[in-house]
mmCIF file of C-alpha atoms in Angstrom:
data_model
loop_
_atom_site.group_PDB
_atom_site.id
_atom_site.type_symbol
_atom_site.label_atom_id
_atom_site.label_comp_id
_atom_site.label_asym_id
_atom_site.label_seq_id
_atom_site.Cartn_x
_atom_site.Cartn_y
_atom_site.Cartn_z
ATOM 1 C CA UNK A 1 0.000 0.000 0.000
ATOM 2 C CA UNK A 2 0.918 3.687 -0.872
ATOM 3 C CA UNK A 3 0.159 5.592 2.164
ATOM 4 C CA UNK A 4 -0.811 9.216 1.329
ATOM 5 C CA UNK A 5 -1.153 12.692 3.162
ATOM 6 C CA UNK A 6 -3.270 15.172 0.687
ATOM 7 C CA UNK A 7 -2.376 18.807 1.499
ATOM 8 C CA UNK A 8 -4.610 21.247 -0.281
ATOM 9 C CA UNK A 9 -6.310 24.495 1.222
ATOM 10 C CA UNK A 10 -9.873 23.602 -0.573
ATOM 11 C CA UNK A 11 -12.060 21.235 1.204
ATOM 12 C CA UNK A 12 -13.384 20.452 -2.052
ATOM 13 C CA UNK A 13 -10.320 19.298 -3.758
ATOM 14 C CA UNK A 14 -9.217 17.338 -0.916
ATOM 15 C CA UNK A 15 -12.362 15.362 -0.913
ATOM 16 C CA UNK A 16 -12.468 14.462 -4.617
ATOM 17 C CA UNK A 17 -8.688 13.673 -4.182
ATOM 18 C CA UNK A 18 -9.669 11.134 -1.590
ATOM 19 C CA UNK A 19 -12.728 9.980 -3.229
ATOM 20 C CA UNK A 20 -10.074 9.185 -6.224
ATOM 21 C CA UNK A 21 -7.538 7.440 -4.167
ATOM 22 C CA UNK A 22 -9.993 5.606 -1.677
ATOM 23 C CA UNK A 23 -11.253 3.690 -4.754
ATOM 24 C CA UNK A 24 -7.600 2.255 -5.820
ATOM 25 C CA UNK A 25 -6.792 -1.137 -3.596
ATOM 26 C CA UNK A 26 -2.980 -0.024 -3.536
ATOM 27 C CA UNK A 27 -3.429 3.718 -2.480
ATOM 28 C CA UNK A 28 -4.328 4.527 1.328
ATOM 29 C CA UNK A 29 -4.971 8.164 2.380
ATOM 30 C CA UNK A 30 -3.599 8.316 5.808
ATOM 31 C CA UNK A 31 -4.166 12.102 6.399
ATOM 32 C CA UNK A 32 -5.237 15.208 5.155
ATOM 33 C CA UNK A 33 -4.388 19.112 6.089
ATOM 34 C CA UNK A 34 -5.702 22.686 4.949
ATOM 35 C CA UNK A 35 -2.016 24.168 5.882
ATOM 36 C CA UNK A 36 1.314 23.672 5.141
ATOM 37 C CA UNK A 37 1.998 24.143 8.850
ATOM 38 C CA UNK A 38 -0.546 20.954 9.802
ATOM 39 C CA UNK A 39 1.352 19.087 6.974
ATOM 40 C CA UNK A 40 4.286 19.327 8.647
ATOM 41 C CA UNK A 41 3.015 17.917 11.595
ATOM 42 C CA UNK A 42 1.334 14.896 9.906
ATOM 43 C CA UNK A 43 3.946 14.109 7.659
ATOM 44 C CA UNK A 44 6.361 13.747 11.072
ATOM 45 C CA UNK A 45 3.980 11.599 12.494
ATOM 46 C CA UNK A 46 1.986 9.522 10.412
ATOM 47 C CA UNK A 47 5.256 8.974 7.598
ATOM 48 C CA UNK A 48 3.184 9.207 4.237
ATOM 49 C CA UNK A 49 5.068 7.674 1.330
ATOM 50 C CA UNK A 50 3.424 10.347 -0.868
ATOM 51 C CA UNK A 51 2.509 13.616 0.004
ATOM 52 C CA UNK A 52 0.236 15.523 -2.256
ATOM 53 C CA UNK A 53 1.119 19.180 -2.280
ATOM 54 C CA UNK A 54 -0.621 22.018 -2.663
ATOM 55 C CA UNK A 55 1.767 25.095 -3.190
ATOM 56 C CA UNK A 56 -0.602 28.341 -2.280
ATOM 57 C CA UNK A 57 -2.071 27.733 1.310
ATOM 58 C CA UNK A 58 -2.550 30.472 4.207
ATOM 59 C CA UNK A 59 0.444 30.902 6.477
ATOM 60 C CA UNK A 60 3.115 28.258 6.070
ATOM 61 C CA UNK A 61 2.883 27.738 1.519
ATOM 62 C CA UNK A 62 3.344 24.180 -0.035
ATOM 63 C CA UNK A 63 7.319 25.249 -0.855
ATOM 64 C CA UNK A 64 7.930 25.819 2.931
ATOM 65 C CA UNK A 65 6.262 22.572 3.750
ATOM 66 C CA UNK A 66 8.102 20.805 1.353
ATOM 67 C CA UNK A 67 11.575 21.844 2.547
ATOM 68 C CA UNK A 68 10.821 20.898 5.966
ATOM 69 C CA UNK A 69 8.781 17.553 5.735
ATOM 70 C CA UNK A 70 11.946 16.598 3.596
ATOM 71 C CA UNK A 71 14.662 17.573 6.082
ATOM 72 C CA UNK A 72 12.650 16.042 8.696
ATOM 73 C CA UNK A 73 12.652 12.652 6.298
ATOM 74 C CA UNK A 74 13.743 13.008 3.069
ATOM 75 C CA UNK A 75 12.760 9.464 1.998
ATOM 76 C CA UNK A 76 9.180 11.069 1.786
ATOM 77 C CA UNK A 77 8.317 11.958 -1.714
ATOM 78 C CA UNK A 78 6.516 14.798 -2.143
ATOM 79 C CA UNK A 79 4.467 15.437 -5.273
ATOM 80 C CA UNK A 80 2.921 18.915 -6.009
ATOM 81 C CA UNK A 81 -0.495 19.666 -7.354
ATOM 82 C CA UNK A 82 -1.454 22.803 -8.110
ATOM 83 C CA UNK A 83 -3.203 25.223 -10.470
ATOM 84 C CA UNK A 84 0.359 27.208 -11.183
ATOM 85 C CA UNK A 85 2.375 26.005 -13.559
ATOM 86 C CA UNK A 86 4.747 29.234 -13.999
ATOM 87 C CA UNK A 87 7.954 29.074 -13.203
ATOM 88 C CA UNK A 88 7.586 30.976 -10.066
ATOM 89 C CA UNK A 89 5.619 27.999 -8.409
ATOM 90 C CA UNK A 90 7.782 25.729 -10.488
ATOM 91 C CA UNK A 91 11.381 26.174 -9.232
ATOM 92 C CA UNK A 92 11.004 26.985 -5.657
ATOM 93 C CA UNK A 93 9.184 23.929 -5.661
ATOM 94 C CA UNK A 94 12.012 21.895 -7.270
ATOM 95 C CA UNK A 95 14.933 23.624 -5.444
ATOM 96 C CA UNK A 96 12.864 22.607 -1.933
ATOM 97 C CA UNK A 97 12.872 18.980 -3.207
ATOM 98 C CA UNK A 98 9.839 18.036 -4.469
ATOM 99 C CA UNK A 99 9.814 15.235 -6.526
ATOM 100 C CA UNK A 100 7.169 15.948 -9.633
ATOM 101 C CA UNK A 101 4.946 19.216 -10.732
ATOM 102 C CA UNK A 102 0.945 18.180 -12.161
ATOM 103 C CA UNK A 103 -1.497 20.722 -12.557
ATOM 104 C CA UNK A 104 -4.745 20.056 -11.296
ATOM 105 C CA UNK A 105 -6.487 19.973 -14.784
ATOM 106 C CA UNK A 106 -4.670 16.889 -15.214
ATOM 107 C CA UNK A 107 -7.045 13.849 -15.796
ATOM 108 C CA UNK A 108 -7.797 11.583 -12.695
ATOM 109 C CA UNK A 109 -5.724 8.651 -14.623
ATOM 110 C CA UNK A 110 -2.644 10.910 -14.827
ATOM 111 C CA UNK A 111 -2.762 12.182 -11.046
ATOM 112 C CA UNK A 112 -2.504 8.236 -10.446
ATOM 113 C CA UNK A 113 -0.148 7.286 -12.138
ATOM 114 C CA UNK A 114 1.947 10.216 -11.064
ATOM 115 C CA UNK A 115 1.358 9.333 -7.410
ATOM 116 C CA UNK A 116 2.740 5.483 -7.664
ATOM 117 C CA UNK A 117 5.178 6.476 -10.336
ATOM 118 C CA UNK A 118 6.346 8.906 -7.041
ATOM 119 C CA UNK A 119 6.231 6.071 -4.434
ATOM 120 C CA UNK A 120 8.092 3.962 -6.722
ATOM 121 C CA UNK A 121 10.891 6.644 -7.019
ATOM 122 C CA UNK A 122 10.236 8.368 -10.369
ATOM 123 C CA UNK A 123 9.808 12.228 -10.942
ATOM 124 C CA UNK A 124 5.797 12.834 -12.498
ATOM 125 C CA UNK A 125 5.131 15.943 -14.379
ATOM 126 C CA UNK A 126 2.765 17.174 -16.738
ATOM 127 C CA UNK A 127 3.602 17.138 -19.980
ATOM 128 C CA UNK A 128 3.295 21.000 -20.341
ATOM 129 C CA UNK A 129 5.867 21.189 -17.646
ATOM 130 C CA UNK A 130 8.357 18.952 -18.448
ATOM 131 C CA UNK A 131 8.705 20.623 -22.158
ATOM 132 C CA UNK A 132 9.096 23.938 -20.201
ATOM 133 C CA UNK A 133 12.002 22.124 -18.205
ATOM 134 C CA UNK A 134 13.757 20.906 -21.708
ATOM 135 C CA UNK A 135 13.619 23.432 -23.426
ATOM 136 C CA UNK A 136 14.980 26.124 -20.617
ATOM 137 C CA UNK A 137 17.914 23.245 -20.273
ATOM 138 C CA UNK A 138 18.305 23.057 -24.292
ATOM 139 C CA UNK A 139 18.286 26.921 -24.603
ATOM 140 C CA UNK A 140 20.900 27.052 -21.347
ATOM 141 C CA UNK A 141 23.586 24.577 -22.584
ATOM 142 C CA UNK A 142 23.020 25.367 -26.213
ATOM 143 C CA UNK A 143 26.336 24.754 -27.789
ATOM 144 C CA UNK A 144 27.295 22.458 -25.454
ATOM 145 C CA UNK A 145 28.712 19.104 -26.379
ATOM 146 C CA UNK A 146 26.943 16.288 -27.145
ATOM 147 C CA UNK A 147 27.230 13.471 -24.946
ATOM 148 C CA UNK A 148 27.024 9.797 -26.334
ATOM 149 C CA UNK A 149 25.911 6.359 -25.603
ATOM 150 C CA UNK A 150 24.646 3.274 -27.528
ATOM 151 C CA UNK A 151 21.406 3.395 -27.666
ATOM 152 C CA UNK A 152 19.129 0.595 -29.637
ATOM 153 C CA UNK A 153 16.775 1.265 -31.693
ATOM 154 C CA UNK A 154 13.626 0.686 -29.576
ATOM 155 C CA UNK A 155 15.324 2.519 -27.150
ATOM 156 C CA UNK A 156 15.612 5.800 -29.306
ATOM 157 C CA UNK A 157 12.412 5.132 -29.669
ATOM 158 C CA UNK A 158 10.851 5.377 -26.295
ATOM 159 C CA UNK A 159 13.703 7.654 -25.308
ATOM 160 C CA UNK A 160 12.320 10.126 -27.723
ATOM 161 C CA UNK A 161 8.244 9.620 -25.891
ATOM 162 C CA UNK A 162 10.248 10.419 -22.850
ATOM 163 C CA UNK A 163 11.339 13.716 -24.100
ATOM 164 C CA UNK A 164 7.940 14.143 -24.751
ATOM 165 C CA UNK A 165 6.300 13.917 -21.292
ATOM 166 C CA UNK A 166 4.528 10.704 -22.033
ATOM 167 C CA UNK A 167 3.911 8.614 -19.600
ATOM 168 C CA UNK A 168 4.795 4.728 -19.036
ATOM 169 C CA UNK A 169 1.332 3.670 -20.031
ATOM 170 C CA UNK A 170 1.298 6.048 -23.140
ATOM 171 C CA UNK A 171 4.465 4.678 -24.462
ATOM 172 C CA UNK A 172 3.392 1.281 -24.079
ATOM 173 C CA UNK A 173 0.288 2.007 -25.651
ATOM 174 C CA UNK A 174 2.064 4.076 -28.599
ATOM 175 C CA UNK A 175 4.615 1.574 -29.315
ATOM 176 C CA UNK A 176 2.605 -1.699 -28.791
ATOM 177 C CA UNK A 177 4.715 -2.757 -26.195
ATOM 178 C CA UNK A 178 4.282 -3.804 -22.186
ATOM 179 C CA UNK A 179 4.473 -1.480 -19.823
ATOM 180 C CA UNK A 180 6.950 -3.719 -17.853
ATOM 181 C CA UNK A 181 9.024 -3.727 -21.564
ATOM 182 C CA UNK A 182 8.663 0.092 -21.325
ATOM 183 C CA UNK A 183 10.051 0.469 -17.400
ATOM 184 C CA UNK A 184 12.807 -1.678 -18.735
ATOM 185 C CA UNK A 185 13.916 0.105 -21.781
ATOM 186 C CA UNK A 186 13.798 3.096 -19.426
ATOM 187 C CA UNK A 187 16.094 1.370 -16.560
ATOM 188 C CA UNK A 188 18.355 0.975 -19.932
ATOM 189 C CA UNK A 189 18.524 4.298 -21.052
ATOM 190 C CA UNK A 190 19.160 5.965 -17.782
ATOM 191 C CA UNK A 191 22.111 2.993 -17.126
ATOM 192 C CA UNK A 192 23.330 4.264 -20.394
ATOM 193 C CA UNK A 193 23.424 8.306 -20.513
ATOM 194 C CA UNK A 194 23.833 8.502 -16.657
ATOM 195 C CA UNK A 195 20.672 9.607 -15.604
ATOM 196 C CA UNK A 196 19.364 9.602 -11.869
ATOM 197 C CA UNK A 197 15.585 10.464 -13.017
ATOM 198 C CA UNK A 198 13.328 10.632 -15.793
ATOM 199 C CA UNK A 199 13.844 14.177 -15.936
ATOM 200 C CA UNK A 200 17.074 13.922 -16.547
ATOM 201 C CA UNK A 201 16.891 11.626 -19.143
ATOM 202 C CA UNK A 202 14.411 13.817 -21.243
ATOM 203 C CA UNK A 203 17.084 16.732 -20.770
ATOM 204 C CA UNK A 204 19.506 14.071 -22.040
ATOM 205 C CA UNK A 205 17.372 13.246 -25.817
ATOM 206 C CA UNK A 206 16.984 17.143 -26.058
ATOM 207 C CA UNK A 207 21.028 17.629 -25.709
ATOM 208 C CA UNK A 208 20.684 18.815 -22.403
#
């Protein structure tokens, strides 16, 4: 079981958020809170795998939250949800450790998968988002050197769905393979060009 803490300041999103999860057999929410000063508090004490974080909250914000619930236990993962995807929300919420970025028009399948793609270690973000990440990166280290690696050619292949914010599922389904097939092509590829994180491995295809 996943065991989740849902931090959002709107009753109403917190309930459909644990309407969502309650109905999954491997997702169990273990907590909610309205603040990020509450979160704090229940993420010491009730040790969420997941915590889904909202970023704009009265008195202590989702960025706050997030730097202390992972210097209190940084094997947490903490995932943010929120309706700001500039990259004013975006970065303070990566530099204080959090480990994806979905916006909450993503669809109810996506949220999902983000969540147990978090448990299991990955970085989820929405498509939109990680492009914005690449192409920032691309436009950075433009003339930079290329880095190489032998790469088949399935693996260019998914490598290149990567770079394009799909998802695990969406490869699969795009290149009429297993998911399982797809996790392991992935494992592959990040062996290969060093990478730590699907992030990084987009960055990587774009010459990042």
């Amino acid at each position: 079981m996943i065991r989740l803490l849902l931090v959002d300041d709107q009753h109403l999103i917190r309930a459909g958020l644990r309407m969502l999860c309650d109905a999954q057999p491997d997702l169990d929410v273990v907590g909610e809170a309205d603040n990020g000063r509450d979160a704090i508090t229940l993420a010491a004490r009730l040790r969420p795998d997941v915590v889904v974080m909202d970023l704009r909250m009265p008195g202590v914000d989702g960025i706050t939250a997030t730097s202390r619930i992972l210097a209190d236990r940084p094997a947490t993962r903490v995932m943010v949800l929120t309706t700001f995807g500039d990259d004013d929300h975006l970065y303070p919420a990566l530099t204080a450790g959090a480990c994806g970025f979905l916006l909450k028009d993503a669809p109810p399948a996506d949220l999902l998968d983000g969540i147990r793609r978090a448990a299991a270690g990955d970085s989820p973000f929405s498509p939109e988002v990680l492009r914005r990440l690449v192409e920032r990166a691309v436009h950075a280290r433009a003339g930079a050197p290329r880095r190489t690696a032998e790469l088949t050619a399935r693996e260019r292949d998914v490598l290149d769905l990567v770079a394009d914010g799909l998802s695990n599922t969406e490869i699969a389904d795009r290149l009429h393979i297993g998911v399982t097939t797809v996790k392991t092509h992935i494992t592959s590829l990040m062996t290969k060009t060093g990478s730590p994180n699907r992030v990084r491995l987009a960055l990587w295809a774009r010459g990042g």
